[in-house]
Structure formats: C-alpha cells, structure tokens
Short mmCIF file of C-alpha atoms in Angstrom, two decimals:
data_model
loop_
_atom_site.label_atom_id
_atom_site.label_comp_id
_atom_site.label_asym_id
_atom_site.label_seq_id
_atom_site.Cartn_x
_atom_site.Cartn_y
_atom_site.Cartn_z
CA MET A 1 -16.14 8.82 3.85
CA PHE A 2 -15.72 12.15 2.07
CA PHE A 3 -14.89 15.29 3.97
CA ASN A 4 -14.57 18.83 2.69
CA LEU A 5 -12.58 21.53 4.44
CA LEU A 6 -12.44 24.84 2.60
CA ASP A 7 -10.77 27.26 4.96
CA ALA A 8 -7.04 28.00 4.78
CA SER A 9 -6.94 29.31 8.36
CA PHE A 10 -9.12 26.58 9.91
CA SER A 11 -8.06 25.17 13.30
CA ALA A 12 -5.19 22.72 12.89
CA SER A 13 -6.25 20.67 15.92
CA THR A 14 -9.74 20.30 14.46
CA LEU A 15 -8.42 18.91 11.17
CA ALA A 16 -5.96 16.63 12.93
CA ALA A 17 -8.69 15.23 15.16
CA MET A 18 -10.93 14.53 12.18
CA SER A 19 -8.20 12.81 10.19
CA VAL A 20 -7.22 10.14 12.71
CA THR A 21 -10.48 8.63 13.98
CA LEU A 22 -11.70 6.31 11.22
CA ALA A 23 -11.56 2.51 11.49
CA THR A 24 -10.61 1.72 7.91
CA GLN A 25 -12.14 -1.27 6.14
CA TYR A 26 -9.16 -3.34 5.07
CA SER A 27 -9.04 -5.58 2.04
CA GLU A 28 -8.63 -9.29 2.73
CA ARG A 29 -6.43 -9.82 -0.31
CA PRO A 30 -2.65 -9.84 0.23
CA THR A 31 -0.57 -7.24 -1.55
CA VAL A 32 2.17 -8.45 -3.90
CA LEU A 33 4.79 -6.17 -5.46
CA VAL A 34 6.35 -7.23 -8.78
CA LEU A 35 9.79 -5.77 -9.56
CA HIS A 36 10.49 -5.74 -13.29
CA PHE A 37 12.88 -3.17 -14.73
CA LEU A 38 13.44 -4.52 -18.25
CA ARG A 39 11.72 -3.02 -21.28
CA GLU A 40 9.75 -6.18 -22.01
CA GLU A 41 6.08 -5.94 -21.06
CA LEU A 42 6.01 -8.83 -18.64
CA GLU A 43 2.24 -9.01 -18.44
CA ASP A 44 2.06 -9.76 -22.17
CA ALA A 45 4.67 -12.50 -21.80
CA GLU A 46 3.17 -14.02 -18.64
CA PRO A 47 -0.62 -13.61 -19.06
CA GLN A 48 -1.63 -16.55 -16.85
CA LEU A 49 0.62 -15.51 -13.98
CA TYR A 50 -0.69 -11.95 -14.07
CA ALA A 51 -4.30 -13.11 -14.38
CA GLU A 52 -3.92 -15.26 -11.27
CA LEU A 53 -2.09 -12.53 -9.36
CA ARG A 54 -4.82 -10.01 -10.16
CA LYS A 55 -7.46 -12.51 -9.09
CA ALA A 56 -5.84 -13.44 -5.77
CA THR A 57 -3.92 -10.31 -4.70
CA SER A 58 -3.78 -6.56 -4.68
CA LEU A 59 -1.10 -6.34 -7.34
CA MET A 60 1.49 -3.56 -7.44
CA GLN A 61 4.28 -3.18 -9.98
CA ALA A 62 7.52 -1.21 -9.81
CA ARG A 63 9.38 -0.53 -13.04
CA THR A 64 12.04 1.75 -11.51
CA THR A 65 14.34 1.61 -8.51
CA GLN A 66 12.78 4.73 -7.02
CA ALA A 67 9.28 3.26 -7.19
CA ALA A 68 10.44 0.02 -5.57
CA LEU A 69 12.23 1.83 -2.74
CA GLU A 70 9.17 4.01 -2.22
CA VAL A 71 6.95 0.99 -1.59
CA LEU A 72 9.52 -0.89 0.50
CA SER A 73 10.13 2.14 2.72
CA HIS A 74 6.44 2.47 3.53
CA PRO A 75 5.49 1.08 6.97
CA ALA A 76 2.58 -0.82 5.38
CA ARG A 77 4.71 -2.92 3.07
CA PRO A 78 3.43 -5.68 0.78
CA GLN A 79 3.16 -9.29 1.91
CA ALA A 80 5.54 -10.46 -0.79
CA VAL A 81 7.87 -9.19 -3.51
CA LEU A 82 8.32 -11.07 -6.78
CA VAL A 83 11.70 -10.18 -8.30
CA ALA A 84 10.94 -10.93 -11.95
CA ASP A 85 14.33 -10.15 -13.53
CA ALA A 86 17.95 -9.90 -12.46
CA SER A 87 18.24 -6.10 -12.52
CA VAL A 88 18.65 -6.11 -8.73
CA THR A 89 21.98 -7.92 -9.14
CA SER A 90 23.58 -4.87 -10.78
CA PRO A 91 26.21 -3.05 -8.68
CA SER A 92 24.13 0.11 -9.13
CA GLN A 93 21.25 -1.49 -7.20
CA VAL A 94 22.96 -1.84 -3.83
CA ALA A 95 20.38 0.35 -2.09
CA LEU A 96 17.49 -1.69 -3.46
CA LEU A 97 19.19 -4.96 -2.61
CA ASP A 98 19.77 -3.78 0.96
CA ALA A 99 16.09 -2.78 1.17
CA LEU A 100 15.00 -6.23 -0.02
CA VAL A 101 17.23 -7.97 2.53
CA GLU A 102 15.88 -5.77 5.33
CA TYR A 103 12.31 -6.32 4.13
CA ALA A 104 12.75 -10.12 4.16
CA ARG A 105 14.40 -10.11 7.57
CA ASP A 106 11.52 -8.04 8.90
CA GLY A 107 8.85 -10.57 7.89
CA GLY A 108 8.38 -10.24 4.13
CA ARG A 109 8.74 -12.80 1.36
CA VAL A 110 11.21 -12.15 -1.46
CA ILE A 111 10.77 -14.57 -4.36
CA PHE A 112 13.19 -14.69 -7.30
CA GLY A 113 11.52 -16.06 -10.41
CA VAL A 114 10.03 -15.49 -13.88
CA ARG A 115 13.02 -14.02 -15.81
CA PHE A 116 15.48 -13.92 -12.91
CA SER A 117 17.25 -17.25 -13.54
CA SER A 118 17.78 -16.45 -17.24
CA HIS A 119 20.58 -14.07 -16.29
CA PHE A 120 22.67 -16.31 -14.02
CA LEU A 121 25.63 -16.12 -16.39
CA TYR A 122 25.91 -12.38 -15.94
CA PHE A 123 26.41 -11.96 -12.20
CA PRO A 124 28.18 -13.77 -9.32
CA VAL A 125 25.36 -15.95 -7.99
CA SER A 126 26.87 -17.19 -4.74
CA PRO A 127 27.84 -13.73 -3.33
CA PHE A 128 24.39 -12.44 -4.29
CA PHE A 129 22.49 -15.08 -2.32
CA ARG A 130 24.90 -14.77 0.62
CA ARG A 131 23.48 -11.27 1.07
CA PHE A 132 20.27 -13.11 2.01
CA GLY A 133 22.08 -15.55 4.28
CA MET A 134 21.92 -18.44 1.79
CA ASN A 135 24.72 -20.71 0.53
CA TRP A 136 22.92 -21.14 -2.79
CA ASP A 137 25.02 -21.17 -5.93
CA ARG A 138 24.55 -21.70 -9.65
CA GLY A 139 23.96 -25.34 -10.54
CA ARG A 140 23.27 -27.07 -13.85
CA PHE A 141 21.24 -25.58 -16.67
CA CYS A 142 19.22 -28.42 -18.14
CA GLU A 143 15.87 -29.83 -19.13
CA SER A 144 14.67 -32.41 -16.64
CA THR A 145 11.75 -33.56 -14.52
CA SER A 146 11.74 -32.12 -11.02
CA SER A 147 9.71 -33.68 -8.22
CA LEU A 148 8.43 -32.38 -4.93
CA ASN A 149 10.80 -32.95 -2.04
CA PRO A 150 9.98 -36.49 -0.82
CA ASP A 151 10.94 -35.54 2.73
CA GLY A 152 8.33 -32.79 2.86
CA LEU A 153 8.07 -29.16 1.84
CA PRO A 154 9.53 -26.13 3.61
CA ARG A 155 7.46 -24.42 6.25
CA LEU A 156 4.39 -22.43 5.07
CA LEU A 157 4.09 -24.26 1.73
CA LEU A 158 1.17 -26.63 1.13
CA GLN A 159 1.83 -29.71 -0.99
CA SER A 160 -1.85 -29.97 -2.02
CA THR A 161 -1.58 -26.74 -4.04
CA LEU A 162 1.39 -27.87 -6.14
CA PRO A 163 1.86 -30.32 -9.04
CA PRO A 164 3.89 -33.39 -7.97
CA LYS A 165 6.26 -33.10 -10.96
CA LEU A 166 7.41 -30.37 -13.35
CA SER A 167 9.17 -31.15 -16.66
CA LEU A 168 10.87 -28.07 -18.10
CA ARG A 169 14.12 -26.28 -18.83
CA ALA A 170 15.56 -24.69 -15.75
CA GLN A 171 18.54 -23.08 -14.12
CA LEU A 172 19.07 -25.26 -11.05
CA LEU A 173 20.57 -24.27 -7.74
CA LYS A 174 23.16 -26.22 -5.82
CA ASP A 175 24.22 -26.15 -2.17
CA VAL A 176 20.63 -25.91 -0.94
CA HIS A 177 19.77 -27.26 2.50
CA PRO A 178 17.48 -30.30 2.13
CA GLU A 179 14.80 -28.74 4.33
CA ASP A 180 14.65 -25.70 2.00
CA ALA A 181 14.22 -27.67 -1.23
CA VAL A 182 10.77 -27.56 -2.81
CA TYR A 183 11.45 -29.36 -6.11
CA LEU A 184 14.48 -31.58 -6.75
CA SER A 185 15.91 -32.83 -10.04
CA PRO A 186 17.74 -36.16 -10.38
CA THR A 187 21.38 -35.65 -9.50
CA THR A 188 23.82 -36.54 -12.27
CA PRO A 189 26.79 -38.87 -11.62
CA GLU A 190 29.21 -36.09 -12.49
CA ALA A 191 27.95 -33.85 -9.67
CA ASP A 192 30.95 -32.96 -7.48
CA PRO A 193 30.15 -33.68 -3.82
CA LEU A 194 33.19 -31.66 -2.72
CA SER A 195 31.56 -28.51 -4.08
CA LEU A 196 28.66 -28.84 -1.66
CA SER A 197 28.27 -28.07 2.01
CA ALA A 198 27.77 -31.16 4.14
CA GLY A 199 24.35 -32.69 3.56
CA HIS A 200 23.25 -30.09 1.00
CA VAL A 201 21.66 -31.00 -2.34
CA ALA A 202 23.13 -30.44 -5.80
CA ASP A 203 20.17 -30.04 -8.16
CA CYS A 204 17.33 -27.94 -6.81
CA PHE A 205 14.74 -26.43 -9.13
CA ALA A 206 12.91 -24.43 -6.44
CA ALA A 207 13.90 -23.44 -2.91
CA PHE A 208 12.17 -21.61 -0.06
CA ALA A 209 14.11 -20.75 3.09
CA PRO A 210 13.57 -18.70 6.25
CA LEU A 211 15.51 -15.49 6.83
CA ALA A 212 15.00 -14.07 10.32
CA ARG A 213 11.23 -13.39 10.40
CA GLY A 214 10.73 -13.64 6.64
CA TYR A 215 11.43 -15.93 3.70
CA VAL A 216 13.48 -16.07 0.49
CA GLY A 217 12.42 -18.19 -2.47
CA TYR A 218 13.75 -19.19 -5.88
CA VAL A 219 12.07 -20.72 -8.94
CA GLY A 220 14.41 -21.72 -11.78
CA ASN A 221 12.34 -22.12 -14.94
CA VAL A 222 13.46 -19.93 -17.87
CA ASP A 223 10.64 -20.22 -20.42
CA GLY A 224 7.65 -18.84 -18.53
CA GLU A 225 5.73 -22.12 -18.38
CA PRO A 226 2.20 -21.69 -16.91
CA GLU A 227 2.69 -24.91 -14.91
CA VAL A 228 4.93 -22.94 -12.56
CA THR A 229 2.22 -20.38 -11.68
CA PRO A 230 0.81 -22.37 -8.69
CA LEU A 231 4.32 -22.63 -7.25
CA LEU A 232 4.92 -18.88 -7.51
CA LEU A 233 1.52 -18.14 -5.97
CA GLU A 234 2.20 -20.53 -3.10
CA MET A 235 5.58 -18.97 -2.36
CA LEU A 236 4.05 -15.49 -2.52
CA GLY A 237 1.32 -16.52 -0.09
CA ALA A 238 -1.29 -15.76 -2.75
CA GLN A 239 -3.03 -19.13 -3.12
CA ASN A 240 -6.73 -19.07 -2.27
CA LYS A 241 -7.05 -21.01 0.98
CA GLU A 242 -10.06 -21.38 3.23
CA PRO A 243 -9.38 -20.05 6.75
CA VAL A 244 -9.39 -22.64 9.51
CA SER A 245 -12.78 -22.64 11.25
CA GLY A 246 -12.87 -21.49 14.84
CA LYS A 247 -9.62 -19.56 14.82
CA LYS A 248 -9.39 -15.84 15.31
CA HIS A 249 -8.19 -13.94 12.23
CA VAL A 250 -6.19 -10.77 12.42
CA LEU A 251 -4.32 -8.30 10.28
CA VAL A 252 -0.61 -8.87 10.73
CA SER A 253 1.93 -6.07 10.73
CA ASN A 254 5.63 -6.56 10.71
CA GLY A 255 6.98 -5.64 7.32
CA ALA A 256 4.54 -8.02 5.58
CA TYR A 257 0.82 -7.67 6.05
CA LEU A 258 -0.87 -11.06 5.95
CA ALA A 259 -4.64 -11.01 5.71
CA SER A 260 -6.76 -13.77 7.22
CA GLU A 261 -3.95 -15.61 9.01
CA SER A 262 -4.72 -17.40 12.25
CA VAL A 263 -3.18 -16.07 15.45
CA ASP A 264 -1.44 -19.41 16.01
CA GLY A 265 -0.02 -19.29 12.49
CA CYS A 266 1.26 -15.76 12.99
CA ARG A 267 3.00 -16.69 16.21
CA ALA A 268 4.54 -19.73 14.56
CA LYS A 269 6.05 -17.46 11.92
CA GLY A 270 7.47 -15.11 14.52
CA VAL A 271 5.37 -12.25 13.18
CA ASN A 272 3.81 -9.57 15.36
CA GLU A 273 0.03 -10.04 15.32
CA ASN A 274 -0.80 -6.46 16.26
CA PRO A 275 -1.51 -3.86 13.55
CA PRO A 276 0.16 -0.44 13.74
CA THR A 277 -1.10 1.64 16.66
CA ARG A 278 -0.98 4.93 14.75
CA PRO A 279 -3.06 5.54 11.63
CA ILE A 280 -1.46 6.46 8.32
CA VAL A 281 -2.28 9.86 6.78
CA LEU A 282 -1.23 11.02 3.32
CA VAL A 283 -0.80 14.72 2.63
CA LEU A 284 -1.26 15.29 -1.11
CA ARG A 285 0.32 18.48 -2.45
CA LEU A 286 0.37 18.72 -6.22
CA THR A 287 1.49 22.37 -6.28
CA GLU A 288 4.98 23.25 -5.10
CA ASP A 289 4.11 26.75 -3.92
CA ILE A 290 1.87 25.60 -1.05
CA PRO A 291 3.81 26.67 2.10
CA LEU A 292 2.20 24.16 4.47
CA SER A 293 5.21 23.95 6.77
CA VAL A 294 4.95 27.70 7.37
CA THR A 295 1.22 28.42 7.40
CA HIS A 296 0.03 25.13 8.88
CA ASN A 297 2.87 24.15 11.16
CA GLN A 298 0.44 23.46 14.02
CA LEU A 299 -1.56 21.09 11.80
CA LEU A 300 1.53 19.18 10.67
CA ASN A 301 2.85 18.92 14.22
CA GLY A 302 -0.53 17.62 15.40
CA LEU A 303 -0.62 15.04 12.64
CA GLU A 304 2.95 13.89 13.30
CA LYS A 305 2.08 13.40 16.96
CA ASN A 306 -1.02 11.30 16.28
CA ALA A 307 -0.35 9.58 12.95
CA ARG A 308 2.26 8.35 10.51
CA VAL A 309 2.32 11.14 7.95
CA TYR A 310 3.57 10.82 4.36
CA HIS A 311 3.83 13.78 2.00
CA VAL A 312 3.07 13.01 -1.64
CA ASN A 313 3.82 15.41 -4.51
CA ASP A 314 2.86 13.49 -7.66
CA ASN A 315 0.10 11.28 -9.03
CA ALA A 316 2.12 8.09 -9.43
CA THR A 317 3.30 8.08 -5.82
CA ALA A 318 -0.18 8.95 -4.57
CA MET A 319 -1.78 6.05 -6.44
CA ALA A 320 0.93 3.66 -5.22
CA ARG A 321 0.29 4.72 -1.63
CA LEU A 322 -3.45 4.18 -1.98
CA VAL A 323 -3.05 0.50 -2.87
CA VAL A 324 -0.42 -0.38 -0.27
CA PHE A 325 -1.91 -2.66 2.39
CA PRO A 326 -3.26 -1.45 4.72
CA PRO A 327 -4.36 1.75 2.97
CA PRO A 328 -4.07 5.14 4.66
CA GLN A 329 -6.81 6.12 7.05
CA ALA A 330 -7.09 9.58 5.54
CA VAL A 331 -5.84 11.62 2.58
CA ILE A 332 -5.54 15.38 2.95
CA VAL A 333 -5.69 17.19 -0.39
CA SER A 334 -3.92 20.47 0.29
CA ASP A 335 -4.74 22.37 -2.93
CA ALA A 336 -7.23 22.47 -5.79
CA THR A 337 -4.87 21.20 -8.49
CA LEU A 338 -6.72 17.89 -8.11
CA THR A 339 -9.70 19.40 -9.95
CA GLN A 340 -7.73 19.81 -13.18
CA SER A 341 -8.36 17.36 -16.01
CA GLN A 342 -4.86 15.83 -15.99
CA ASN A 343 -5.61 14.47 -12.52
CA SER A 344 -8.84 12.65 -13.42
CA VAL A 345 -7.32 9.18 -12.93
CA LEU A 346 -6.14 10.10 -9.44
CA VAL A 347 -9.64 11.39 -8.64
CA GLU A 348 -11.07 8.00 -9.64
CA GLU A 349 -8.55 6.23 -7.39
CA LEU A 350 -9.50 8.49 -4.49
CA GLN A 351 -13.18 7.78 -5.09
CA GLY A 352 -12.55 4.04 -4.94
CA TYR A 353 -10.49 4.52 -1.79
CA ALA A 354 -13.32 6.53 -0.19
CA ARG A 355 -15.92 3.89 -1.07
CA LEU A 356 -13.82 1.30 0.79
CA GLY A 357 -13.92 3.38 3.98
CA GLY A 358 -11.16 5.96 3.53
CA ARG A 359 -11.44 9.67 4.24
CA VAL A 360 -10.63 12.33 1.66
CA LEU A 361 -10.23 15.79 3.20
CA LEU A 362 -10.14 18.78 0.85
CA GLY A 363 -8.07 21.53 2.46
CA PRO A 364 -6.26 23.52 3.78
CA TYR A 365 -5.67 25.60 0.59
CA PHE A 366 -8.26 23.78 -1.48
CA GLY A 367 -11.01 26.39 -1.09
CA ALA A 368 -8.69 29.33 -1.44
CA ARG A 369 -7.52 28.10 -4.87
CA LEU A 370 -10.67 26.42 -6.14
CA ASP A 371 -11.63 27.67 -9.60
CA ARG A 372 -15.36 28.47 -9.53
CA SER A 373 -15.72 27.20 -13.10
CA ARG A 374 -14.50 23.74 -12.08
CA ALA A 375 -16.23 23.42 -8.72
CA ALA A 376 -19.67 22.14 -9.79
CA SER A 377 -18.19 19.57 -12.16
CA PHE A 378 -15.70 18.34 -9.56
CA PHE A 379 -18.28 17.95 -6.79
CA SER A 380 -20.72 16.20 -9.12
CA LYS A 381 -18.11 13.46 -9.62
CA TRP A 382 -18.43 12.74 -5.89
CA SER A 383 -22.26 12.80 -6.00
CA VAL A 384 -22.49 15.53 -3.37
CA PRO A 385 -24.98 18.44 -3.73
CA TRP A 386 -22.33 21.12 -3.35
CA THR A 387 -21.58 24.37 -5.19
CA MET A 388 -19.42 27.40 -4.47
CA GLY A 389 -20.83 29.67 -1.79
CA SER A 390 -19.76 32.95 -0.24
CA ASN A 391 -16.21 33.91 0.63
CA ARG A 392 -16.20 35.80 3.92
CA TYR A 393 -14.61 36.55 7.25
CA SER A 394 -17.05 35.52 9.92
CA THR A 395 -17.71 33.56 13.07
CA PHE A 396 -18.45 29.91 12.37
CA ALA A 397 -20.03 27.53 14.86
CA LEU A 398 -20.72 23.83 15.11
CA ASN A 399 -24.00 22.65 13.66
CA PRO A 400 -26.50 22.94 16.59
CA SER A 401 -28.34 19.88 15.25
CA GLY A 402 -25.18 17.82 15.71
CA VAL A 403 -22.13 17.13 13.58
CA PRO A 404 -22.29 14.40 10.93
CA THR A 405 -21.52 10.83 12.02
CA PRO A 406 -18.93 9.55 12.92
CA LEU A 407 -17.41 12.91 13.91
CA SER A 408 -17.54 13.89 17.56
CA SER A 409 -18.31 17.46 18.62
CA GLU A 410 -16.25 16.83 21.76
CA ALA A 411 -13.09 16.77 19.63
CA LEU A 412 -13.89 20.07 17.91
CA PHE A 413 -13.86 23.73 18.87
CA PRO A 414 -17.41 25.09 19.30
CA THR A 415 -16.64 28.29 17.33
CA PHE A 416 -13.85 30.02 15.44
CA ASN A 417 -13.31 33.26 13.53
CA ALA A 418 -11.71 33.03 10.09
CA SER A 419 -11.86 33.86 6.42
CA ALA A 420 -13.37 30.93 4.58
CA GLN A 421 -14.57 29.91 1.17
CA CYS A 422 -17.97 28.45 2.01
CA ILE A 423 -19.74 25.72 0.10
CA LYS A 424 -23.47 25.67 -0.54
CA THR A 425 -25.34 22.43 0.10
CA SER A 426 -28.92 21.22 -0.08
CA SER A 427 -28.26 18.83 2.82
CA PRO A 428 -27.98 20.78 6.11
CA GLY A 429 -27.03 17.62 7.97
CA GLU A 430 -23.68 17.61 6.11
CA ILE A 431 -22.62 20.93 7.65
CA ILE A 432 -20.03 20.76 10.42
CA TYR A 433 -19.39 24.48 10.80
CA GLY A 434 -21.84 27.08 9.57
CA ASN A 435 -21.85 30.88 9.49
CA VAL A 436 -23.35 32.32 12.70
CA ARG A 437 -26.39 34.39 11.74
CA THR A 438 -26.58 36.53 14.86
CA LYS A 439 -24.15 36.62 17.76
CA PRO A 440 -25.20 38.14 21.11
CA ARG A 441 -23.07 40.96 22.50
CA ASN A 442 -22.30 38.88 25.57
CA TYR A 443 -22.02 35.26 24.61
CA ASN A 444 -20.55 32.05 25.93
CA SER A 445 -18.28 30.24 23.53
CA GLN A 446 -19.88 26.95 24.61
CA GLN A 447 -23.44 27.93 23.72
CA HIS A 448 -25.20 26.87 20.53
CA PHE A 449 -25.72 29.43 17.77
CA GLU A 450 -28.15 29.64 14.94
CA ILE A 451 -26.21 29.06 11.75
CA ALA A 452 -26.92 29.35 8.05
CA ARG A 453 -28.47 26.07 6.89
CA ASP A 454 -27.58 26.33 3.21
CA GLU A 455 -23.77 26.66 3.33
CA GLY A 456 -20.84 25.89 5.54
CA ALA A 457 -17.11 26.39 5.99
CA ALA A 458 -16.67 22.66 6.68
CA LEU A 459 -18.86 19.82 5.47
CA TRP A 460 -18.86 16.05 5.67
CA ALA A 461 -20.67 13.55 3.46
CA PRO A 462 -20.55 9.76 3.12
CA ALA A 463 -18.99 8.29 0.02
CA LYS A 464 -21.57 7.08 -2.49
CA ASP A 465 -21.48 4.96 -5.62
CA PHE A 466 -20.23 7.57 -8.06
#
C-alpha cells in the first residue's frame, strides 16, 4: 500500500493509527546474513554458493562491523549467519562476537565456513569456540575423504540432502562430541587420545551443535569447492524442502525467523512459535535538521506505544532494514529528500516493499519541503495521478464517501484545522481528508461535510506495478 501525508501539523494519533494496522505479506524464503570483511569479492570467488543462496534465501551481506551489529540488533533477525572469514576472531571484534553468541543462544544459526578455516593459524581456536560453549579445537590440516557420520547426523540436518563423501583439503576439528559430527575423516594412528575429552572424536570435517535455543556449525574446507555448497545450505536452513502435508505452518520469532516450519518442529527446537505482537515501523529521516522529537513528540510517543520504532538516517541502513525478515509494517518518510536523484535506488526498494504489502507514508515534513519541480516526476514513479495542489490553512474533513480501504474512519478524527500542502488527484476515492467547501456557523464535529473532490491533505492509494 502507498499512503501520502502532506501536512506537517497533522494529527499524530491519526498517523500512528494508520501506520500500525496492516497485515504484512511475509516472504516464505529464510533470510541469511553473510559476514565477510576482507577485501576479496567473495561472490566472484564463490559463484555457485552465492547463486544457490540467492535462489533459496533472502540474502543479506555485511562488509563492516557496524552493518553486522545493525542487523543482529534488529528484533527481526535473520534465520542464519554465515561467517565467511575469520575477522570476527580479532580482539577488536569483541562486541560483534558477543552479539553472535547472543544471537545463537536466542535461536539463530551461526555457521563458520568458506574462508574461516583458512586462518586457524592466526588465532587461538579453542578459546574462540569456548565462547560458543564448544570444546572444539584445531585438528589436522590435510587432504582426505570425509564421510557422513555413520551413527546419524545432528538434529535438524537431513542426510538425503548431503553427499555421502567429500574428498578435499580441509582444516579439521578435534574434540567434537560424536553426536555433533556431520562429516568424519579417518583418524590417524598418531592422534593423541589424551588430548581429547572422553568419547570425543579427533578428526571432524564438519560439526553442527546446539547452543541454548540455537545452533553453531563449522565447515572446514579451504579451497571453496562447490561440493560443499549443499552442506552449507543445509546448516543454514536454506535447502529447498517440501513442507509436511497436513501440518500447520507458522512464522517463527525468537531471534531467528523460520518460514514454513511446522508447529511440532518449532516446539522441538525450543523456539517460540508466535510472531512479534507489535508491528515494526521505520522512520526514515534523510535530513538532519528535521526536529521530529520536538514538533511531533505526540506522534513518536504514539508510535512507541503501539509499535517497535526504528529511526533510520541513511540509505544503506534503510535498505538493510527493508530486507530483514519479517519486513517492517510501515515506513514513514519524514522529509522530501527522498525525491532527489541520489536516492533513486532507495525509492526502487521502497516500491518493491510496497508491492509486497508494505505501507509507505510520506510525511510529516514531506509536503512542507517538497520541491514543486520534482513532485510530478516523483509521483509518476509510483503510478499515482497526483500533482502539487494548494497550500492553505483550512478545515479538513474525512471523505464523506468513505475512507480508502483498509483504513477505518473509526480510528480517525472527523475534522481538523491545519496548514497543509494539498495534493491534486483525479481519483476522489483516494482522498482521506479533503478541504471543507462550506462550514455551517453551528456545526457538529461528527457530521459529514462536503469536501473538495480534486485535492486532499491526506491521500491513500494501492501500490501498483510501477
């Protein structure tokens, strides 16, 4: 849905009510975040892995610590994180490492793979994995044939999706619990049993272990072999699997959002099967001099009471928020900077978000700062028949023919007095509030008024194919 609000002094409770009532259409594809901080363009080096990830998931990438923390701190976090290099082992990354541990404990999957094992010589392996509650340590580096665990795979992994053997160079783990081993390599005679915990295995190519409500995984190949792609996808929960017939499917929320999981499966994993009770609303402010906290304190307080509100001040963060699963229910664009050419990519992302069921609300300062020369071009991108109208102080009333669906007139004030930048439209049914043509001397605020049918202070239109 696409909503336009062009009045800086418009009722805060009206805007808050409109921004929290949409049932968003969620994507069924899981979201996977790839952490890769090295200069190498990983997608060029791992084309098959990235092709499969893009096919099966909503793929996000973080190339900086700040970007990674931004995604991990969001309540709608990804289903899984692929740590593709060993940058997180640096002493300077303590905050990110703590965030990954918390994310895994809260229901997410953290998988160490791709380039991660290539750097085992440069950091203390055992203390690192102990942060995740694992006894894992550096084992042999060798070329060998690893086979699937003959005693069965760890929980959640399906044997039918994986090759029975993998022959490649790898950095193996030792001191892995047998139940957590996915692929095992033949143990050499010189392996020291005294260096292992009782019953643990010495040569493990891939491991996958529970941590509180989540999971931690490791894949040890060092040369980027495409044969390992199914294993990474399986650990990330990104393999295409047909849902079990007859079972109810839900969206799962508890740090990791798992689409199309059965209720029984969710309970077995110890994951809460109920989605967040409060919708997520983004407030996009691309201009620093917008004093929202001063002029629209009532609006912000109303939003904070009814929704999870996140303030976004730049394009990169805004686009990252739009693809986090589940997406926000509404985006409030607080100023007209969005209409400038340097923001065209963000506009396209917002259009795609709106087509999938999101709400884009233009206000509260959007109309006040909208450049008339850009207005027609901007609105044409959204395929709405809108142009700049009059700028006036007047009494505005709800459309007597009814407000556009799915808005409810019961949630809105019948009239208000304000200065507003109106928008002209050739579709009267899109008008929410219109300028009152004539107002009786003695009038009841609940009565219907005749309004102008060619422009309004607030309009609403469905998203179209742009």
